[in-house]
Tab-separated table of C-alpha atoms and ligand atoms in Angstrom:
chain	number	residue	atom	x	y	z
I	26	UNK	CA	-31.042	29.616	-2.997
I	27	UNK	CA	-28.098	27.780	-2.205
I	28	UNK	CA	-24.727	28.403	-3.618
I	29	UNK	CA	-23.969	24.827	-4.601
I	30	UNK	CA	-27.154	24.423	-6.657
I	31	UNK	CA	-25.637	23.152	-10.398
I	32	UNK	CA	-27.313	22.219	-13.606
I	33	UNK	CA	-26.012	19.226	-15.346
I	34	UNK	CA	-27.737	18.411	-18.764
I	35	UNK	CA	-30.366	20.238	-17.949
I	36	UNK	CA	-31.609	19.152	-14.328
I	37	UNK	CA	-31.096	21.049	-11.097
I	38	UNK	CA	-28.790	19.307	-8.594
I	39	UNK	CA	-28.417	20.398	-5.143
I	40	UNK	CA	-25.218	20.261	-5.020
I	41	UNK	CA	-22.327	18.618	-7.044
I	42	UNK	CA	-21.123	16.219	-5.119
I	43	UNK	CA	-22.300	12.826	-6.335
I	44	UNK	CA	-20.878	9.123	-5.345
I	45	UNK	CA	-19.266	6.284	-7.667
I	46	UNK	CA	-20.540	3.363	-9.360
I	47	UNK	CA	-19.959	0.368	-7.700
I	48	UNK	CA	-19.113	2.177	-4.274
I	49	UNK	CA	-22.660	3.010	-2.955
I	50	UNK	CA	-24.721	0.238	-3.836
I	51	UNK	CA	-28.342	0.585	-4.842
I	52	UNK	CA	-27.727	3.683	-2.395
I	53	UNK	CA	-30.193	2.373	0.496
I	54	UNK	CA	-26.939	0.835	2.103
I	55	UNK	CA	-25.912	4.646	3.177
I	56	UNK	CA	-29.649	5.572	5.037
I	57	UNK	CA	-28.190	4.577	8.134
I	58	UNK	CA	-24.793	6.834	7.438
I	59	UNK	CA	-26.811	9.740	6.445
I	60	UNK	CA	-29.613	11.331	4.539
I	61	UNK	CA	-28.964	9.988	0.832
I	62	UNK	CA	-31.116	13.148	-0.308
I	63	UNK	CA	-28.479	15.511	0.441
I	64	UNK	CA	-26.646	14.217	-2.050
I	65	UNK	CA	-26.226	15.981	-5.581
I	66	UNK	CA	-27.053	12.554	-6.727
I	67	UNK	CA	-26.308	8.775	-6.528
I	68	UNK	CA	-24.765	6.218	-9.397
I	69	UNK	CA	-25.364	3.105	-9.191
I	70	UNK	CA	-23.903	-0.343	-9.595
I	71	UNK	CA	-23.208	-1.204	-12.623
I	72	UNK	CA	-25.926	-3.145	-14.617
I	73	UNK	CA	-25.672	-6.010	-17.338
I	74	UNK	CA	-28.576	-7.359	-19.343
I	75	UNK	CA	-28.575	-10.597	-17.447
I	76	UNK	CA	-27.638	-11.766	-13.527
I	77	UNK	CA	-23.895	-11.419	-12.949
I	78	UNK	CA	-22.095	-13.440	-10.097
I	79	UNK	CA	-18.721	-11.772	-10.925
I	80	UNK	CA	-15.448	-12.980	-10.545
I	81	UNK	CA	-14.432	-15.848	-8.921
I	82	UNK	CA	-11.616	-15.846	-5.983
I	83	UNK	CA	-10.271	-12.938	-3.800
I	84	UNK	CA	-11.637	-10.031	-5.638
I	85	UNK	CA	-10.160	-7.061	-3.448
I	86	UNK	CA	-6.745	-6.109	-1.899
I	87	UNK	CA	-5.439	-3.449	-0.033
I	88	UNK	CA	-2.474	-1.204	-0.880
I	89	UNK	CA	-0.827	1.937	-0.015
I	90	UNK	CA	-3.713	4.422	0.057
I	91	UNK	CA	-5.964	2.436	-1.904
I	92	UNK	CA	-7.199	-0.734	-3.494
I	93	UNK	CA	-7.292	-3.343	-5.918
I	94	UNK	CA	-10.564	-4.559	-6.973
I	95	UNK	CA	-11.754	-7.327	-9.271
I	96	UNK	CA	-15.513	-7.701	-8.410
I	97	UNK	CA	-16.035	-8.425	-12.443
I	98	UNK	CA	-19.867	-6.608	-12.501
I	99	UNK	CA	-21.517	-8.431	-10.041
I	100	UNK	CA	-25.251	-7.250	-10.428
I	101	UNK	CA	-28.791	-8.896	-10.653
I	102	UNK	CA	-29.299	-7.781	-14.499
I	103	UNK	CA	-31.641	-4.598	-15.744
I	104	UNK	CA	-35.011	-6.581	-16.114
I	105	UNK	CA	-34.789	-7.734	-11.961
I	106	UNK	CA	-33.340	-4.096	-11.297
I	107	UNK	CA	-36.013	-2.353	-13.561
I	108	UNK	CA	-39.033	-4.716	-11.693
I	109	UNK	CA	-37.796	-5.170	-8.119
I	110	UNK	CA	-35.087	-2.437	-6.823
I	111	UNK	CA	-35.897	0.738	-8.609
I	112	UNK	CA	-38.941	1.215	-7.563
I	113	UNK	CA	-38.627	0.383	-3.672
I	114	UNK	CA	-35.902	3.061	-3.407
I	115	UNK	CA	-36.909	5.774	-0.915
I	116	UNK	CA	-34.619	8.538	-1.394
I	117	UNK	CA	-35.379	11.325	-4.478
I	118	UNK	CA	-32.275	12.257	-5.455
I	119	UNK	CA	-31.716	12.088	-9.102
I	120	UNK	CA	-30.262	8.888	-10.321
I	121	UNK	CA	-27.460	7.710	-13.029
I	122	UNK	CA	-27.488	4.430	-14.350
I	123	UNK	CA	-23.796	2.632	-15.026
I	124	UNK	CA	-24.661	0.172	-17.652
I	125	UNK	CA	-22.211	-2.448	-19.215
I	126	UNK	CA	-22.396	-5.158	-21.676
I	127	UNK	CA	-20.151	-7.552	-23.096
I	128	UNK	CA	-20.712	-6.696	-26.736
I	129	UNK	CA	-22.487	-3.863	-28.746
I	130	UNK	CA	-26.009	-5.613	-28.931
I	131	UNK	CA	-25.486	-6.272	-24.748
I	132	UNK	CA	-25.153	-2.285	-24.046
I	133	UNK	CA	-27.891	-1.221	-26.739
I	134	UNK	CA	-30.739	-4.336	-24.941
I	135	UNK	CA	-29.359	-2.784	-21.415
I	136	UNK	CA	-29.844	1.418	-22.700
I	137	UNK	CA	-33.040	0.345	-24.207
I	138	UNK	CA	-34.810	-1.081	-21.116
I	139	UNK	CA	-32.881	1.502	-19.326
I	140	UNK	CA	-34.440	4.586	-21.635
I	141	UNK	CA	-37.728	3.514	-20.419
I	142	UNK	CA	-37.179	3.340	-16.679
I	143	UNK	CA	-38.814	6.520	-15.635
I	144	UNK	CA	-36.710	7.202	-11.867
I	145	UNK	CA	-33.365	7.039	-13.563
I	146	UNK	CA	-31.956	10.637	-14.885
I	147	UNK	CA	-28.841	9.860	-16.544
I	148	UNK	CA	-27.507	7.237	-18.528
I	149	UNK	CA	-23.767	6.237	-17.942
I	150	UNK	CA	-22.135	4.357	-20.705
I	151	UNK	CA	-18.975	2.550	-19.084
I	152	UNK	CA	-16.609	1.647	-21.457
I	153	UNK	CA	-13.619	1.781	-18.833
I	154	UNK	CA	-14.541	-2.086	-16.462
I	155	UNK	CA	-10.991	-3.519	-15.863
I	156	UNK	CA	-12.544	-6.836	-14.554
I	157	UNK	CA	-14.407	-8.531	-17.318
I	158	UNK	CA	-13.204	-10.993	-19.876
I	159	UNK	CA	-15.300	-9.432	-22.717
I	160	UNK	CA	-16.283	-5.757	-23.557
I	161	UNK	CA	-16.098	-3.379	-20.760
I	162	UNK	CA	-12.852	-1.486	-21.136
I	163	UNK	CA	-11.962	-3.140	-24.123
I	164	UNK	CA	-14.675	-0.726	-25.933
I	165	UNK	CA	-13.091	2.319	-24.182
I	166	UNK	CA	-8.967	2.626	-24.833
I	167	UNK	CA	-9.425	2.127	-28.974
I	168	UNK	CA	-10.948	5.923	-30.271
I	169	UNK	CA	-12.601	4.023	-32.944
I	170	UNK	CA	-14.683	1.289	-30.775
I	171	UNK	CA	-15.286	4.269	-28.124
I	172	UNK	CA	-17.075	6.434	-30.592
I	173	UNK	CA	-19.152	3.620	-32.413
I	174	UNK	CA	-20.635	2.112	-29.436
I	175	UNK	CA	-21.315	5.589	-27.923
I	176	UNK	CA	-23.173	6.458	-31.443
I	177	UNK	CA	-25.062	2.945	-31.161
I	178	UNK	CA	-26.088	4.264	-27.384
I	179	UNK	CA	-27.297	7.281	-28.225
I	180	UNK	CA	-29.299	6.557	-31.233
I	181	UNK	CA	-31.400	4.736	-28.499
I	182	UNK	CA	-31.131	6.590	-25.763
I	183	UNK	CA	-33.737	9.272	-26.395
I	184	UNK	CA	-35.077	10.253	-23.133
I	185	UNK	CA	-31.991	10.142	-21.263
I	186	UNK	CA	-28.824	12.467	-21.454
I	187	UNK	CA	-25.536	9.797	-22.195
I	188	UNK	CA	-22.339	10.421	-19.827
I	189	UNK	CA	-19.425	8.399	-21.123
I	190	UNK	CA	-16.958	7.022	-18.534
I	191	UNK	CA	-13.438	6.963	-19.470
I	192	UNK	CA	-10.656	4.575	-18.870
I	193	UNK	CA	-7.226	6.172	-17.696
I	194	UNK	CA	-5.618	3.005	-19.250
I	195	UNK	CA	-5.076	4.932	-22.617
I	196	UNK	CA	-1.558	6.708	-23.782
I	197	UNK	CA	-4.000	10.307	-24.481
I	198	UNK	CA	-7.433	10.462	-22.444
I	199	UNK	CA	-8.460	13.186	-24.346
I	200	UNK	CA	-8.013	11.601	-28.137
I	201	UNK	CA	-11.178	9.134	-26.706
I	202	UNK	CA	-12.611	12.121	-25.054
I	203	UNK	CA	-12.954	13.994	-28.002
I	204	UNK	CA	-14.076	10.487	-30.040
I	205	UNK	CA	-16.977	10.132	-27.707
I	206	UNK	CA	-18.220	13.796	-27.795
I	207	UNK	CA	-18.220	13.542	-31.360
I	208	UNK	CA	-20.300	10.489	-31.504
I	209	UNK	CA	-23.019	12.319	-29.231
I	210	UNK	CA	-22.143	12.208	-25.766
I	211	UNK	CA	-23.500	14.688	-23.497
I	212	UNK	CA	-20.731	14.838	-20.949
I	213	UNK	CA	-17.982	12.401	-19.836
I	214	UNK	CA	-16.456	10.836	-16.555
I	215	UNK	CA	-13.422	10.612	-15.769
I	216	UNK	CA	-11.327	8.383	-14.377
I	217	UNK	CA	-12.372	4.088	-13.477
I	218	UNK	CA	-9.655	2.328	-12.345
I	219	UNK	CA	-6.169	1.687	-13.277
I	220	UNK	CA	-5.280	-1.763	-14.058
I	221	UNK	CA	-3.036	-3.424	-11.457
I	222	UNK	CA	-2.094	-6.626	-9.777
I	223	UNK	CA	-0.963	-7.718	-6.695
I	224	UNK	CA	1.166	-11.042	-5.713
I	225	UNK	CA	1.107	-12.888	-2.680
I	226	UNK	CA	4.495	-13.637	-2.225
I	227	UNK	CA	3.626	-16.465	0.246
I	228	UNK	CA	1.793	-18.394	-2.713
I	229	UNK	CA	4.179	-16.871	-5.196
I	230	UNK	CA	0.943	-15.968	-7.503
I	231	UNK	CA	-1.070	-13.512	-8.093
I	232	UNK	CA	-3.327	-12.494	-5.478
I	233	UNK	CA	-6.410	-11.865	-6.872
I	234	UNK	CA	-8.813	-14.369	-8.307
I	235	UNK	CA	-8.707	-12.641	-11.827
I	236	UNK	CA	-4.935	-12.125	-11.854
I	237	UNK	CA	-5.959	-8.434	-12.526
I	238	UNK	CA	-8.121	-5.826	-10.932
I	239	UNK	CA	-8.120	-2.127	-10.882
I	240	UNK	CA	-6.740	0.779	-8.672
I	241	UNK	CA	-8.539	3.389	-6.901
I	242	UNK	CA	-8.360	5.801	-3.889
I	243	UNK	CA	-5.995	8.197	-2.998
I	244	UNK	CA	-2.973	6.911	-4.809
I	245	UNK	CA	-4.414	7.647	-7.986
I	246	UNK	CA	-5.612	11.109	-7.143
I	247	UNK	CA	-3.391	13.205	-8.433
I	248	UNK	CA	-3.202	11.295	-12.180
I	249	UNK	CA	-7.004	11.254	-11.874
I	250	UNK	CA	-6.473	15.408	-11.899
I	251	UNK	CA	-4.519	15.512	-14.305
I	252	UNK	CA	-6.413	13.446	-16.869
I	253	UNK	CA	-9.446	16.393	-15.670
I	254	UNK	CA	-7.185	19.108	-16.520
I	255	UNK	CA	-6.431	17.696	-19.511
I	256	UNK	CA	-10.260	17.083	-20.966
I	257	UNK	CA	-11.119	19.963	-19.955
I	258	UNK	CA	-8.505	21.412	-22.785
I	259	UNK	CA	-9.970	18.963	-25.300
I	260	UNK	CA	-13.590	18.806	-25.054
I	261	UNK	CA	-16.624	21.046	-24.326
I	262	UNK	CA	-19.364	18.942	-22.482
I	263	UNK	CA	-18.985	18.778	-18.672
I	264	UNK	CA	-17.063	16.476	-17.204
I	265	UNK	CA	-17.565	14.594	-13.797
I	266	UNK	CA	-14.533	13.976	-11.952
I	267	UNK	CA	-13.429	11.192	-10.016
I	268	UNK	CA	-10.352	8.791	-8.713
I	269	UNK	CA	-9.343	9.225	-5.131
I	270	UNK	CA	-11.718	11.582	-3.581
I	271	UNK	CA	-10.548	12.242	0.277
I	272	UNK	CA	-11.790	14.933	1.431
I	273	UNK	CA	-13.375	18.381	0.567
I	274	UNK	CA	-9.829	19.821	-0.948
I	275	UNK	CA	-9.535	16.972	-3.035
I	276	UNK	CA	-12.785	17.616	-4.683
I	277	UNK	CA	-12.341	21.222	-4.983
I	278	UNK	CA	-8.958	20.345	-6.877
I	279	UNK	CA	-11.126	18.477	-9.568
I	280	UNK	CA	-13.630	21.277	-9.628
I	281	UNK	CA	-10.474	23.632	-10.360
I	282	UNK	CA	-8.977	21.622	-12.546
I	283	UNK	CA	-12.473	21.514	-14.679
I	284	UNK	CA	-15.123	18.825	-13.005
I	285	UNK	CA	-18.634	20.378	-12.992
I	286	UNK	CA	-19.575	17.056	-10.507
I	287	UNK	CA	-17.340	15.486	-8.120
I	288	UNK	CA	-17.963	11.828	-7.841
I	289	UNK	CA	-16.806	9.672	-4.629
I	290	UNK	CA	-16.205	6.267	-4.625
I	291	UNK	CA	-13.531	3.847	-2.239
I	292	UNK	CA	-13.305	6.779	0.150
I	293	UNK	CA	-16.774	5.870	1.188
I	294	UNK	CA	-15.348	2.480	2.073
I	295	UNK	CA	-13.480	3.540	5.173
I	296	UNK	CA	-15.617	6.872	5.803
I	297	UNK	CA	-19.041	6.078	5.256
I	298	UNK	CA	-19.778	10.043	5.692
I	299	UNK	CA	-17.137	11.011	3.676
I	300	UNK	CA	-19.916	12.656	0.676
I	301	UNK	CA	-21.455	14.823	3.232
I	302	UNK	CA	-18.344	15.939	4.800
I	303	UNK	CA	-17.227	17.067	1.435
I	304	UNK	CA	-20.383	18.695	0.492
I	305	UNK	CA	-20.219	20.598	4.079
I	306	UNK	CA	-16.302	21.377	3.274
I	307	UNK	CA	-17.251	23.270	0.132
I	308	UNK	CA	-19.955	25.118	1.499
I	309	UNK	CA	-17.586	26.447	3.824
I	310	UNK	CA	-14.758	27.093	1.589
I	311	UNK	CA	-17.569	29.055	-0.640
I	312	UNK	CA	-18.523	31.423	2.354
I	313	UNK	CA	-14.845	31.943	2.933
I	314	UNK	CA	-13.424	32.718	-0.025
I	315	UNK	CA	-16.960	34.551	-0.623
I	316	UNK	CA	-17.530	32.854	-4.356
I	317	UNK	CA	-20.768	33.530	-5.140
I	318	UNK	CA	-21.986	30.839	-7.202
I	319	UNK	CA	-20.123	27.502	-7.156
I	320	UNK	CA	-20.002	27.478	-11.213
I	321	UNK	CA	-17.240	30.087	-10.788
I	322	UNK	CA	-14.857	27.095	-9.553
I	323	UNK	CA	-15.280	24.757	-12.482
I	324	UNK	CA	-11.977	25.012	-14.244
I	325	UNK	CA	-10.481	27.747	-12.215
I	326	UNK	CA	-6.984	26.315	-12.429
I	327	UNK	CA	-6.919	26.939	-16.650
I	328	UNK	CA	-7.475	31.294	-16.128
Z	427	FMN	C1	-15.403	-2.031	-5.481
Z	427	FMN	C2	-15.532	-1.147	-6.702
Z	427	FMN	C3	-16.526	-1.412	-7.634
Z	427	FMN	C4	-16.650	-0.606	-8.771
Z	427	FMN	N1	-17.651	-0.869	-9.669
Z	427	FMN	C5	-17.812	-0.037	-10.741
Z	427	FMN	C6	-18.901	-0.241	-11.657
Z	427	FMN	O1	-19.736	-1.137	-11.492
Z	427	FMN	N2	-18.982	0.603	-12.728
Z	427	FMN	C7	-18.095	1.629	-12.929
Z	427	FMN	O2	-18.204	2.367	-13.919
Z	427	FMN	N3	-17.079	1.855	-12.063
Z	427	FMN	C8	-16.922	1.052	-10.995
Z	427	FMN	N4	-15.904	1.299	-10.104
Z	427	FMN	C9	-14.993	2.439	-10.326
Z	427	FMN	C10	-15.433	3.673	-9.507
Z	427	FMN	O3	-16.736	4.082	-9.868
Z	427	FMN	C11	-14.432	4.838	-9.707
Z	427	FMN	O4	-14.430	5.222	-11.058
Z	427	FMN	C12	-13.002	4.484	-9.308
Z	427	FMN	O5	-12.995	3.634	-8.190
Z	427	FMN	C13	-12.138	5.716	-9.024
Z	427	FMN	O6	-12.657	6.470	-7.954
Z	427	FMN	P1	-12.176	6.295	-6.411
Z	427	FMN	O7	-10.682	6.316	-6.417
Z	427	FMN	O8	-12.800	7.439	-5.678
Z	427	FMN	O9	-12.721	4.970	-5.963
Z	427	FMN	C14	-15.753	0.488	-8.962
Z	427	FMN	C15	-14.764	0.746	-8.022
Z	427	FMN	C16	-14.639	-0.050	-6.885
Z	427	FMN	C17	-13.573	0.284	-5.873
């Protein structure tokens, strides 16, 4: 049996190295980069109850080692997802669903159609969206609206384990951490994007369409680790860890610092191979450093 094998809520994944909502599509964009079924599994774009166009305007910008984006939930709603997408995908991999809403009644419509949709395997509850006038992140930096809508979730959500995802746009990550694991959450992830603007100085205005957006890729690595390190501390559910995922050291350094999944996201954007590169990297450091099971990593850095 392979050494990467992990179980997370109670499934067997082949491996934990997963990629990011909102930064692998429906996951049939990759079949031409690679075998989508090697992967520990996918997360999907993010899902609303009805169609979303997103936001208007330039809705990405580049910076150093990274981006801005402001797509604002762009997605064709649960119902069209649910009767049309799921069910043409051809890969096997497990699936987690990123749902969103704009208000409490929005996320409990989306987790109940979403409970019923046999294919998916996890439920993620993101509270953390930067780019959306109402709800989305605004549910995730208050402790008090974190762990009420994640009770309101859960209470429906009974076929499905619930993964919170966490905004780093908070003073103490691990106050909402623990808020959300009270209210019933099965594990969290950690971190979306950090809000951030840009200004064209040619204009003299802000950049992007929305004025703000949200930072990812390398730049925000090693805060991303940090915030890990921290929840690891502070909660007892597993944690997947994400923000700025390079290459196979950089996902070993969130295993270490306590990630039992490593998620990638805007790396995939300029290295469409990048998940199985990492997933072949930590095989390799595993026969190295001859570690015999790759549950001995998770949270190294704390002994
Ligand atoms: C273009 C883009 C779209 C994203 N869409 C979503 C989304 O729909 N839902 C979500 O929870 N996170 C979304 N994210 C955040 C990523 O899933 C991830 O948390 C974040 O980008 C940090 O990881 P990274 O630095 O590896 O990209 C998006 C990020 C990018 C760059």
């Amino acid at each position: 049996m392979s050494k990467l094998r992990i179980n997370f809520l109670g499934k067997e994944l082949k491996n934990p190295v997963i990629t990011s909502s909102g930064c692998f599509g429906f996951g049939e964009e990759y079949n031409n980069y690679f075998d989508v079924d090697k992967l520990g599994a996918v997360n999907l774009k993010g899902i609303t109850l009805k169609k979303r166009d997103g936001n208007k305007g330039i809705r990405i910008a580049e910076t150093p080692s990274g981006m801005i984006n402001s797509i604002g939930l762009e997605n064709p709603g649960v119902e069209y997802f649910r009767d049309k997408i799921i069910g043409n995908l051809k890969y096997e991999t497990p699936i987690i669903l990123n749902i969103n809403g704009e208000s409490e009644e929005e996320y409990i419509a989306v987790a109940e159609i979403a409970n019923e949709i046999e294919r998916i395997d996890f439920i993620e509850l993101n509270i953390s969206c930067p780019n959306v006038k109402n709800g989305g992140m605004a549910f995730g930096i208050n402790c008090k609206t974190a762990e009420n809508l994640t009770k309101s979730v859960k209470k429906v959500l009974t076929k499905k384990p619930l993964i919170v995802k966490l905004s780093p746009n908070v003073t103490d990550i691990t106050e909402i951490a623990k808020s959300v694991e009270n209210a019933g959450a099965d594990s969290v992830s950690l971190v979306n994007t950090f809000l951030a603007m840009k200004i064209d100085i040619k204009t003299k205005k802000p950049l992007l369409g929305n004025i703000f957006g949200g930072l990812s890729g390398g730049c925000i690595m090693p805060i991303a680790v940090r915030m890990v390190y921290q929840v690891f501390n502070a909660v007892k559910i597993p944690i997947i860890g994400m923000g700025g995922i390079e290459n196979y050291n950089d996902a070993l350094e969130f295993m270490m610092a306590g990630a039992s999944l490593v998620s990638i996201g805007s790396g995939i954007f300029s290295n469409p191979i990048l998940p199985i590169e990492v997933i072949n990297g930590i095989e390799n450091y595993i026969k190295e450093n001859k570690i015999k099971d790759i549950n001995e990593l998770i949270g190294i850095a704390h002994k």
